XYZ file of C-alpha atoms in Angstrom:
684
model
C 155.247 50.942 76.971
C 154.004 48.567 74.406
C 151.900 46.221 77.057
C 149.632 49.941 77.863
C 148.870 50.195 74.554
C 147.838 46.652 74.161
C 145.560 46.955 76.825
C 144.096 50.087 75.889
C 143.308 48.051 72.782
C 141.020 46.122 74.577
C 137.844 48.728 75.040
C 138.217 50.037 71.782
C 138.216 46.846 70.331
C 135.444 46.340 72.576
C 133.091 49.454 72.016
C 133.749 48.312 68.401
C 132.524 45.344 68.543
C 129.394 46.093 70.499
C 128.287 49.808 69.312
C 125.420 48.438 68.053
C 124.262 47.806 71.680
C 124.758 50.924 73.504
C 121.219 51.908 73.477
C 120.831 49.014 76.090
C 122.696 50.756 77.940
C 122.231 54.556 78.312
C 117.692 52.699 78.371
C 119.523 50.922 81.137
C 121.163 53.904 82.936
C 118.807 56.400 82.270
C 115.852 54.466 83.697
C 118.071 53.930 86.977
C 118.793 57.202 87.149
C 114.650 58.245 86.786
C 113.992 55.667 89.056
C 116.011 57.095 91.809
C 114.539 60.681 91.686
C 111.097 58.857 91.481
C 112.308 56.961 95.117
C 113.630 60.383 96.313
C 110.483 62.033 95.512
C 108.772 59.680 97.040
C 111.143 59.426 100.323
C 110.116 63.108 100.554
C 107.253 62.909 99.991
C 105.546 60.642 103.214
C 108.354 62.211 105.455
C 106.709 65.026 104.823
C 103.525 63.671 105.085
C 104.683 61.425 108.720
C 105.485 65.311 109.631
C 102.309 67.242 108.921
C 101.143 64.039 110.747
C 102.957 64.656 113.643
C 102.206 67.814 114.697
C 98.298 68.056 113.521
C 97.989 64.628 116.536
C 100.628 66.693 118.351
C 98.371 69.953 118.616
C 95.272 68.551 119.034
C 96.461 66.757 122.074
C 97.721 70.021 123.179
C 94.583 71.457 122.289
C 92.402 68.822 124.435
C 94.815 69.199 127.051
C 94.673 72.735 127.508
C 90.696 72.408 127.027
C 90.494 70.052 130.312
C 93.159 72.162 132.538
C 91.000 75.588 131.193
C 87.677 73.599 132.091
C 89.578 72.591 135.867
C 90.293 76.246 136.272
C 86.724 77.811 135.689
C 85.395 75.362 138.811
C 87.547 76.989 141.622
C 86.700 80.740 139.678
C 82.789 79.203 140.182
C 83.357 78.490 143.371
C 84.837 81.526 144.906
C 82.010 83.019 142.632
C 79.363 81.354 144.306
C 81.121 83.310 147.912
C 82.081 86.275 146.909
C 78.018 86.641 144.970
C 76.721 86.072 148.707
C 77.384 86.741 152.439
C 76.465 83.533 153.247
C 76.814 80.066 152.015
C 75.533 76.520 153.924
C 76.996 73.315 153.807
C 73.727 72.812 151.464
C 73.754 75.039 149.558
C 77.697 74.267 148.739
C 76.772 70.602 148.467
C 74.229 71.260 145.335
C 76.492 73.180 143.654
C 79.333 71.108 144.098
C 78.089 68.145 142.973
C 76.664 70.060 139.815
C 79.997 71.096 139.231
C 81.469 67.902 139.813
C 79.508 66.261 137.314
C 80.079 68.648 134.433
C 83.710 68.154 135.123
C 84.926 63.975 135.972
C 88.722 64.795 135.659
C 88.695 66.506 139.832
C 89.320 65.075 142.504
C 87.348 67.825 144.487
C 86.827 71.263 145.873
C 86.371 72.835 148.828
C 86.059 75.806 151.513
C 88.533 76.993 154.097
C 87.341 80.689 155.977
C 90.102 82.272 157.583
C 90.273 81.661 160.957
C 92.447 83.290 163.135
C 93.955 82.563 166.470
C 91.449 84.482 169.077
C 88.649 82.330 166.974
C 89.896 78.576 167.114
C 88.109 77.786 169.538
C 84.979 78.690 168.416
C 85.416 77.904 165.520
C 86.119 74.193 166.535
C 83.317 73.543 169.057
C 81.193 75.255 165.842
C 82.035 72.629 163.346
C 82.614 70.080 165.610
C 85.666 69.240 164.674
C 89.993 69.885 164.911
C 91.575 72.508 163.168
C 94.803 69.255 161.754
C 98.398 69.526 160.475
C 100.676 67.076 158.992
C 104.456 66.621 160.932
C 107.280 65.851 160.398
C 106.542 61.922 160.009
C 103.399 62.753 157.436
C 101.726 61.921 160.752
C 98.321 63.487 161.587
C 98.454 66.132 164.318
C 96.165 68.714 166.114
C 97.403 72.218 164.541
C 100.026 74.504 165.734
C 99.141 77.754 167.350
C 99.585 80.393 163.890
C 98.113 83.892 163.955
C 95.672 82.594 160.518
C 94.078 79.261 159.972
C 91.932 78.119 156.811
C 90.350 75.005 157.547
C 88.702 73.402 155.352
C 85.778 73.294 155.797
C 83.148 71.667 153.318
C 83.869 70.000 150.536
C 82.614 67.384 147.985
C 82.432 64.897 147.409
C 81.644 64.728 151.017
C 81.643 60.561 151.167
C 85.771 59.886 149.927
C 86.841 62.954 151.036
C 86.071 63.651 154.752
C 88.854 62.899 156.901
C 90.119 66.257 155.653
C 87.731 68.039 157.033
C 89.733 70.833 159.828
C 93.013 70.327 157.399
C 94.738 73.667 157.787
C 96.217 74.938 154.113
C 98.153 77.073 155.995
C 100.086 74.648 158.040
C 102.398 73.829 154.356
C 104.740 76.271 153.044
C 103.867 75.696 149.448
C 99.463 75.834 150.005
C 100.850 78.737 152.478
C 102.367 81.025 149.314
C 99.634 79.487 147.237
C 96.975 81.653 149.884
C 99.046 84.082 150.317
C 99.067 84.702 146.630
C 95.878 84.628 145.488
C 94.537 86.885 148.544
C 97.179 89.516 147.426
C 95.922 89.334 143.624
C 92.731 88.473 143.121
C 93.504 85.807 141.268
C 93.829 81.452 141.356
C 97.028 80.161 142.920
C 98.641 76.751 141.823
C 100.019 74.094 144.654
C 101.330 71.402 144.639
C 101.096 68.315 147.011
C 103.995 67.450 149.722
C 102.246 65.426 152.053
C 101.298 61.555 151.471
C 98.516 62.088 154.151
C 96.073 64.826 151.823
C 97.179 64.803 147.963
C 99.914 62.644 146.133
C 102.960 63.946 145.257
C 100.693 64.404 141.230
C 97.848 66.037 142.496
C 97.275 69.428 142.201
C 95.055 72.741 144.144
C 94.185 75.639 142.642
C 93.698 78.255 144.995
C 90.563 81.003 144.266
C 90.594 83.919 146.836
C 87.124 84.718 148.553
C 86.483 88.289 149.735
C 84.094 90.457 152.179
C 81.678 92.349 149.672
C 81.159 95.420 151.402
C 84.726 96.247 151.018
C 87.014 97.918 148.487
C 89.601 95.526 146.788
C 91.430 98.263 144.932
C 94.991 98.304 147.095
C 97.021 94.898 148.442
C 96.575 96.222 151.440
C 91.929 96.159 151.031
C 91.964 93.017 149.840
C 94.284 91.785 152.972
C 91.688 93.042 155.358
C 88.231 91.973 152.824
C 90.056 88.410 152.627
C 87.848 85.878 154.171
C 88.893 82.684 152.689
C 89.370 80.700 150.063
C 88.124 78.333 147.734
C 89.694 75.200 145.965
C 89.670 72.775 143.465
C 91.980 69.402 143.710
C 92.604 67.401 140.743
C 94.856 64.281 139.373
C 97.322 64.853 136.548
C 96.699 61.670 135.515
C 93.059 61.757 135.188
C 92.886 65.542 133.243
C 95.765 63.791 130.181
C 93.272 61.243 130.068
C 90.576 62.463 129.870
C 92.124 64.983 127.073
C 93.123 61.199 125.667
C 88.997 60.950 124.820
C 88.884 60.781 121.147
C 92.754 61.291 120.118
C 94.908 59.707 117.667
C 98.185 59.043 119.583
C 99.174 55.038 118.160
C 102.984 55.199 117.971
C 103.132 58.758 119.946
C 105.073 58.851 123.604
C 104.229 61.559 125.272
C 106.079 63.308 128.889
C 104.366 66.146 130.788
C 106.618 68.619 132.479
C 106.198 71.438 134.907
C 108.572 73.769 133.515
C 109.025 76.250 130.757
C 110.028 74.833 127.233
C 113.236 76.601 127.389
C 114.332 75.019 130.490
C 113.332 72.004 129.609
C 114.874 71.778 126.431
C 118.429 73.528 128.073
C 118.251 71.327 130.952
C 117.466 67.879 128.420
C 121.160 69.250 125.974
C 122.764 70.570 129.104
C 122.389 66.625 131.153
C 120.945 68.128 134.285
C 118.472 66.523 136.629
C 116.050 69.280 136.712
C 113.566 67.653 134.480
C 113.639 64.937 136.318
C 112.475 66.748 139.534
C 109.758 69.194 137.391
C 108.868 64.908 135.533
C 104.895 65.333 135.906
C 104.274 62.230 133.992
C 104.740 60.049 130.849
C 102.643 58.098 128.635
C 103.737 54.311 126.520
C 102.040 54.117 123.383
C 103.099 50.615 123.769
C 102.525 49.407 127.188
C 99.308 51.789 127.053
C 99.404 53.726 130.516
C 100.840 56.342 131.942
C 103.779 56.354 134.148
C 104.287 58.617 136.917
C 107.350 56.998 138.522
C 110.700 58.380 136.182
C 112.551 55.396 136.459
C 110.112 53.062 135.231
C 109.656 56.340 132.465
C 112.773 56.273 131.412
C 112.944 60.129 131.056
C 117.024 59.549 131.290
C 116.837 58.492 127.973
C 115.694 62.206 126.817
C 119.176 63.944 128.042
C 121.924 64.097 125.049
C 124.874 61.526 126.930
C 122.188 58.728 126.724
C 123.686 55.614 125.585
C 119.723 54.969 124.469
C 119.156 58.555 123.398
C 116.189 59.085 122.168
C 115.461 62.529 120.181
C 112.610 65.069 118.041
C 112.867 62.811 114.909
C 111.998 65.419 112.728
C 114.685 68.714 114.022
C 117.789 68.650 116.458
C 115.897 71.384 117.842
C 113.476 69.775 120.583
C 110.641 72.302 120.787
C 109.774 71.154 117.601
C 108.382 68.089 119.659
C 107.540 70.162 122.446
C 103.745 71.690 122.996
C 103.457 74.330 125.325
C 99.971 74.443 127.916
C 99.825 76.609 130.658
C 98.109 76.548 134.040
C 97.080 79.601 135.038
C 100.320 81.599 134.968
C 102.236 78.052 135.203
C 103.824 77.348 132.131
C 103.985 73.352 131.066
C 105.919 71.254 128.496
C 104.540 68.427 126.629
C 107.162 66.687 124.547
C 106.030 64.199 122.589
C 108.064 61.958 120.700
C 107.097 59.196 118.013
C 107.489 55.501 118.463
C 107.827 54.594 114.943
C 108.424 57.442 112.954
C 108.893 56.207 109.389
C 106.867 53.085 109.516
C 106.783 51.019 106.118
C 108.568 53.712 104.127
C 111.593 51.132 103.281
C 108.800 48.696 101.442
C 107.603 52.163 99.681
C 110.964 52.924 98.396
C 111.193 49.297 97.176
C 108.518 49.748 95.658
C 109.197 53.289 94.078
C 112.213 51.998 92.340
C 110.734 48.832 91.223
C 107.893 50.371 89.520
C 110.082 52.562 87.577
C 112.969 50.317 86.806
C 110.536 47.517 85.420
C 109.631 49.036 82.748
C 112.739 50.166 81.736
C 114.514 47.106 82.263
C 111.689 44.993 79.917
C 112.559 47.997 77.428
C 116.008 47.639 77.182
C 115.526 43.497 76.783
C 113.073 43.853 74.063
C 115.479 46.930 72.136
C 118.358 43.965 73.054
C 116.720 41.167 71.552
C 115.635 43.446 68.302
C 119.443 44.433 68.437
C 120.131 40.764 68.320
C 118.289 40.153 65.542
C 119.570 42.792 63.591
C 122.948 41.154 63.972
C 122.047 38.196 62.984
C 119.755 39.709 59.889
C 123.271 41.717 58.899
C 124.795 38.677 59.445
C 122.446 36.470 57.109
C 122.503 39.789 54.202
C 126.900 39.566 54.397
C 126.695 35.947 53.970
C 124.093 36.451 50.769
C 126.641 39.407 49.583
C 129.101 36.511 49.471
C 127.316 33.973 47.815
C 126.648 36.583 45.367
C 130.178 37.372 44.274
C 130.667 34.030 44.359
C 128.029 33.105 41.787
C 129.079 35.516 39.155
C 127.850 33.508 36.684
C 124.169 32.982 37.227
C 122.161 34.171 34.850
C 120.621 37.867 34.958
C 117.028 37.114 36.395
C 118.519 35.095 39.135
C 121.096 38.313 39.793
C 118.179 41.030 39.662
C 116.293 38.211 41.973
C 119.274 38.105 45.091
C 119.513 42.112 44.566
C 116.004 42.355 45.430
C 116.660 40.395 48.141
C 118.862 42.293 49.459
C 116.624 45.063 49.374
C 113.979 43.884 51.283
C 116.289 42.652 54.175
C 117.251 46.024 54.252
C 113.738 47.761 54.930
C 113.017 45.108 57.002
C 116.412 46.088 58.933
C 115.380 49.768 59.002
C 112.369 49.648 59.515
C 113.007 47.292 62.825
C 116.045 49.580 64.363
C 113.352 52.344 64.027
C 110.506 50.726 65.823
C 113.004 49.741 68.836
C 113.797 53.725 68.543
C 110.771 54.835 68.707
C 109.341 52.589 71.533
C 112.516 53.186 73.574
C 112.204 57.514 72.902
C 107.962 57.458 73.935
C 109.549 55.192 77.367
C 112.395 57.581 77.773
C 109.988 60.851 77.726
C 106.894 59.606 79.749
C 109.360 58.732 82.282
C 111.472 61.991 82.195
C 108.469 64.013 81.248
C 107.868 64.536 85.676
C 111.102 63.868 87.446
C 113.044 66.348 84.558
C 112.228 69.479 86.677
C 114.950 67.771 89.685
C 117.222 68.577 87.196
C 117.067 72.543 87.612
C 118.380 71.997 91.231
C 121.538 71.109 90.224
C 122.241 73.548 87.533
C 124.354 76.161 90.416
C 126.452 73.219 90.939
C 127.249 72.886 87.178
C 128.402 76.307 86.495
C 130.276 76.044 89.446
C 131.963 72.698 88.486
C 132.665 74.379 85.005
C 134.003 77.490 85.851
C 136.613 75.700 88.931
C 137.698 73.268 85.503
C 137.989 76.087 83.421
C 139.675 77.943 86.244
C 141.847 74.377 86.454
C 142.387 74.493 82.647
C 143.453 78.283 82.359
C 145.766 77.549 85.218
C 147.404 74.630 83.508
C 148.100 76.589 80.571
C 149.308 79.088 82.269
C 152.016 76.474 83.529
C 152.350 74.803 80.628
C 151.871 77.164 77.596
C 153.324 74.056 75.302
C 151.172 71.009 75.633
C 151.926 67.615 74.409
C 151.122 67.537 70.796
C 148.595 64.222 71.588
C 147.154 66.591 73.678
C 146.674 69.370 70.870
C 145.545 67.708 68.886
C 142.755 66.297 70.750
C 141.904 69.649 72.090
C 141.754 71.188 68.508
C 139.523 67.958 67.670
C 136.789 68.528 69.792
C 136.876 72.824 69.196
C 137.994 72.988 72.781
C 137.691 76.530 72.888
C 134.471 77.158 71.258
C 133.011 74.816 73.993
C 134.483 76.819 76.304
C 132.701 79.873 75.891
C 129.470 77.722 74.215
C 128.914 76.291 77.378
C 127.489 79.272 80.126
C 125.101 80.462 77.732
C 123.426 77.187 77.372
C 123.719 77.289 81.637
C 122.040 80.845 81.089
C 118.769 79.337 78.796
C 118.079 76.876 80.815
C 118.268 78.662 83.789
C 116.291 81.466 82.309
C 113.365 78.875 82.341
C 113.452 77.702 86.007
C 113.519 81.752 86.911
C 109.665 82.024 86.469
C 109.418 78.371 89.144
C 112.443 80.189 91.268
C 109.959 83.422 91.691
C 107.131 81.052 92.976
C 109.545 79.521 95.485
C 110.468 82.705 96.613
C 107.114 83.396 97.292
C 106.057 80.637 98.993
C 109.081 80.657 101.252
C 108.049 84.118 102.170
C 103.912 83.313 102.621
C 104.969 79.682 105.214
C 108.494 81.764 106.978
C 109.751 77.892 107.608
C 112.984 79.720 109.045
C 110.687 82.377 111.067
C 109.316 80.210 113.712
C 110.377 82.960 116.475
C 108.525 86.308 117.161
C 110.322 88.746 115.110
C 109.884 91.902 113.882
C 107.722 92.312 110.278
C 105.119 94.089 108.217
C 101.644 93.090 107.937
C 101.539 94.401 104.396
C 104.264 91.646 102.921
C 102.623 88.431 104.048
C 99.856 89.917 102.818
C 100.345 89.789 99.356
C 102.369 86.253 99.333
C 99.578 85.119 100.953
C 97.337 86.736 97.430
C 100.314 86.006 95.383
C 100.006 82.086 96.718
C 96.034 82.341 95.976
C 96.161 83.724 92.584
C 94.837 81.414 90.982
C 92.146 81.343 93.127
C 91.323 84.749 91.679
C 91.401 84.061 88.188
C 88.371 83.809 86.126
C 87.195 80.597 84.662
C 85.005 79.416 82.343
C 82.548 78.821 85.136
C 83.757 81.770 87.519
C 84.194 85.548 87.207
C 87.564 88.055 88.331
C 87.552 88.107 91.690
C 88.529 91.314 92.467
C 90.897 92.236 95.492
C 90.417 95.785 96.605
C 93.936 96.669 98.933
C 93.168 99.685 101.191
C 96.872 99.792 103.095
C 96.858 102.224 106.022
C 100.853 103.511 107.198
C 101.438 100.442 109.904
C 104.454 100.253 112.121
C 106.529 97.204 111.715
C 104.790 94.578 114.592
C 106.686 92.063 116.627
C 104.408 88.448 116.267
C 104.232 85.248 114.831
C 104.621 85.769 111.168
C 104.070 81.900 109.820
C 101.182 81.689 112.065
C 99.278 84.937 110.415
C 100.036 84.398 107.297
C 98.259 81.106 108.593
C 95.489 83.497 109.718
C 95.364 85.620 106.326
C 94.966 82.252 104.240
C 92.408 80.347 105.803
C 90.181 83.953 106.019
C 91.265 84.745 102.194
C 90.455 81.015 101.233
C 87.143 81.031 103.105
C 85.783 84.208 101.245
C 87.446 82.857 97.916
C 84.932 80.311 98.797
C 82.132 81.963 99.285
C 82.188 84.015 96.458
C 82.341 81.509 93.726
C 79.123 79.544 95.769
C 78.271 83.206 95.103
C 78.798 82.733 91.016
C 76.461 78.907 91.603
C 73.729 80.777 92.170
C 70.938 81.614 89.845
C 71.366 84.964 90.596
C 75.732 85.722 90.646
C 76.740 89.479 91.888
C 77.957 91.335 88.508
C 81.422 92.404 90.398
C 82.446 89.864 93.356
C 85.362 91.710 95.658
C 87.477 91.084 98.155
C 88.593 94.472 100.548
C 91.793 94.368 102.547
C 91.200 97.612 104.930
C 94.430 98.261 107.336
C 95.112 100.927 109.991
C 96.422 101.773 113.033
C 93.564 102.313 115.947
C 94.611 105.298 118.461
C 94.483 102.740 121.701
C 98.383 101.164 119.547
C 96.325 98.269 117.682
C 96.738 97.003 114.010
C 93.453 96.471 113.040
C 92.991 94.084 109.197
C 90.015 93.673 108.219
C 89.518 91.382 105.003
C 86.004 91.815 103.991
C 83.588 89.713 100.878
C 80.423 91.131 98.890
C 78.806 87.375 99.182
C 74.970 86.623 100.602
C 76.637 86.685 103.951
C 76.531 84.297 106.985
C 73.151 83.454 108.785
C 72.823 84.801 112.119
C 72.179 81.402 113.792
C 75.446 79.928 112.765
C 76.919 83.712 113.969
C 78.228 81.772 117.258
C 79.382 78.316 116.347
C 81.977 80.446 113.474
C 85.033 79.844 115.642
C 84.033 76.156 116.704
C 86.541 73.196 116.331
C 85.265 70.685 113.145
C 82.192 73.345 112.229
C 81.915 74.079 108.443
C 78.864 74.811 106.437
C 81.242 73.633 102.554
C 79.547 69.877 101.805
C 81.505 66.944 103.200
C 85.528 66.599 101.100
C 85.308 70.681 100.378
C 86.673 71.327 104.337
C 87.321 69.733 107.953
C 86.173 73.076 109.941
C 89.663 74.215 111.678
C 91.111 76.814 109.548
C 88.284 79.489 111.734
C 89.076 77.828 115.138
C 93.178 77.548 114.347
C 92.780 81.101 113.653
C 90.636 82.312 116.644
C 93.711 80.128 118.495
C 96.358 81.807 116.432
C 94.999 85.261 117.070
C 93.259 85.658 120.568
C 96.321 83.133 122.594
C 99.630 83.415 120.906
C 99.012 86.947 119.947
C 96.970 88.625 122.495
C 94.322 90.013 119.634
C 90.901 89.554 118.718
C 89.075 88.249 115.708
C 85.532 88.449 115.222
C 83.282 88.222 112.583
C 80.972 90.835 111.743
C 78.239 89.453 109.186
C 74.229 89.450 108.113
C 72.576 87.756 105.562
C 72.640 89.341 101.970
C 75.667 91.709 102.764
C 78.959 89.823 103.015
C 81.071 88.803 105.519
C 83.302 91.021 107.490
C 86.219 89.514 109.852
C 87.696 91.991 111.519
C 91.645 91.082 113.643
C 92.682 93.696 116.283
C 96.830 92.804 116.752
C 98.207 95.305 120.391
C 101.233 96.443 119.006
C 102.963 95.403 122.645
C 103.209 91.705 122.687
């Protein structure tokens, strides 16, 4: 017991001897805390910027690939349109039209036309065209076509020089091509077939078939379409060429991607369950380190994407694969584009170390300066004490010497006080500057403090219940610190802090409702709620300033049912349209004759054909007729350099038209303001 008492006296003695250096420790601890908070903030900020950059590049890649696939489909439609527009198309007319199409679509391998030839007309057809109808055998050899009720031999094709050996090939001889032709014939839509025979195409080449009908017949029913069906126009493309064309002008450094011929949900399920279907449906991959395309699944190392792979590659931003997957469509087929960053957070460690050093270095310098000041003060106090002892020993000196010594003591005391106040002032100024910005992070721990307080109070009450008579020393210390007052006052302190953070929580709630991060899927929502949340975010842009007038928002809301949609995407559309309206009114206010009452009118209604109509109008200067046709083009903007990138309306148009099957149009005349009208179907 005595030994424990002696060991307990050591820290007490140390504290008594060095109490004056406690501020140094406090400064170091505060600096370390501030630097840590700053480092955490920078870490989150850099990760957020990396995610935004990834999403932007991934969306651009998917958009470019989708655009090229749409161009290929449009070529097939153009060919069938050529045949449907006239009764007869000569070889020269086909060649002239096809070469013009191929010049505008360099990613396409070739185009062709195959008429329907029945069994009875086969001999006449072969004599007239001077060719034999042929097919691919079981051993991939070329042989005379077997007898069938119908044939679809390639009659015209371009470029003729490179594809001439394919003349006479019967598209009806392969089961997959036959199924695609039957589908195109019966439905009057484009149908896609993937190559099965290496004699015709490679495994990564596709053919799009477009039906051609006799113009004199009706096409209302399936039977009528089968009778009027006269042949097929087709387009052949290599997937590598289409992807390579999409990459032109895009920044995909450190990005690997994999293209699969399967929907997103099936791909995600197969990867998580370690199924073989991703390998079977694999189309092509791109390796950013090697800067080359990989068509072989083994060389592309797609097995690393499976959950049980030893070298498992995963989406770095979420456990959900859909964050790194983009969807592209080739007519009725949904393909999945899986994009993975090679190095997700390149250089982030250096930024974190630099941030920590920037925050902690000034604190260390301040602590060193404070330590030296206190040490010098300690030395001065020791000298003062020595002089005081000398004074006691020299009581016999004259009165003049005593007065001089007294004045010296006063002067020294003033110097000590001045030195202390100077050091403390600099310390307080530094701490206030460093804590000013990161103090908001403390608010996040209020709930935990309250929880810990309740748990400690519960434990203390439990202790009192089972030990009503504590040890005298414990009771004495409890009375000394006034424990009851602390327990009663502590919740009040937390409440005062919470009231200060209430406004921040309201803003955060509006931000969350606006972005809807937890609602990335199709859900039933209130359109008016999304509009109001967007207006809350933009409230500061509507307020009057010294240069700008207050912008009045007029709401003309109709009674609307809930809409099945992607709420986060619609809120982005509302944000883009409202920002454009505000910018238009602000630019109007900057003119020599600004409008007196700038207004934005938001009107909603339910149309008779089960559509929700949303109009966002302003009373600005309007939009000139010559640029209305370019409003929804990517990167087109009328704002000054640095004020806009020209993507807001383009993205909004894509969200409304492609993701929600709706319409977005601009109704505007010069001098009469601009009005954007959104039509959304209730049945998505």
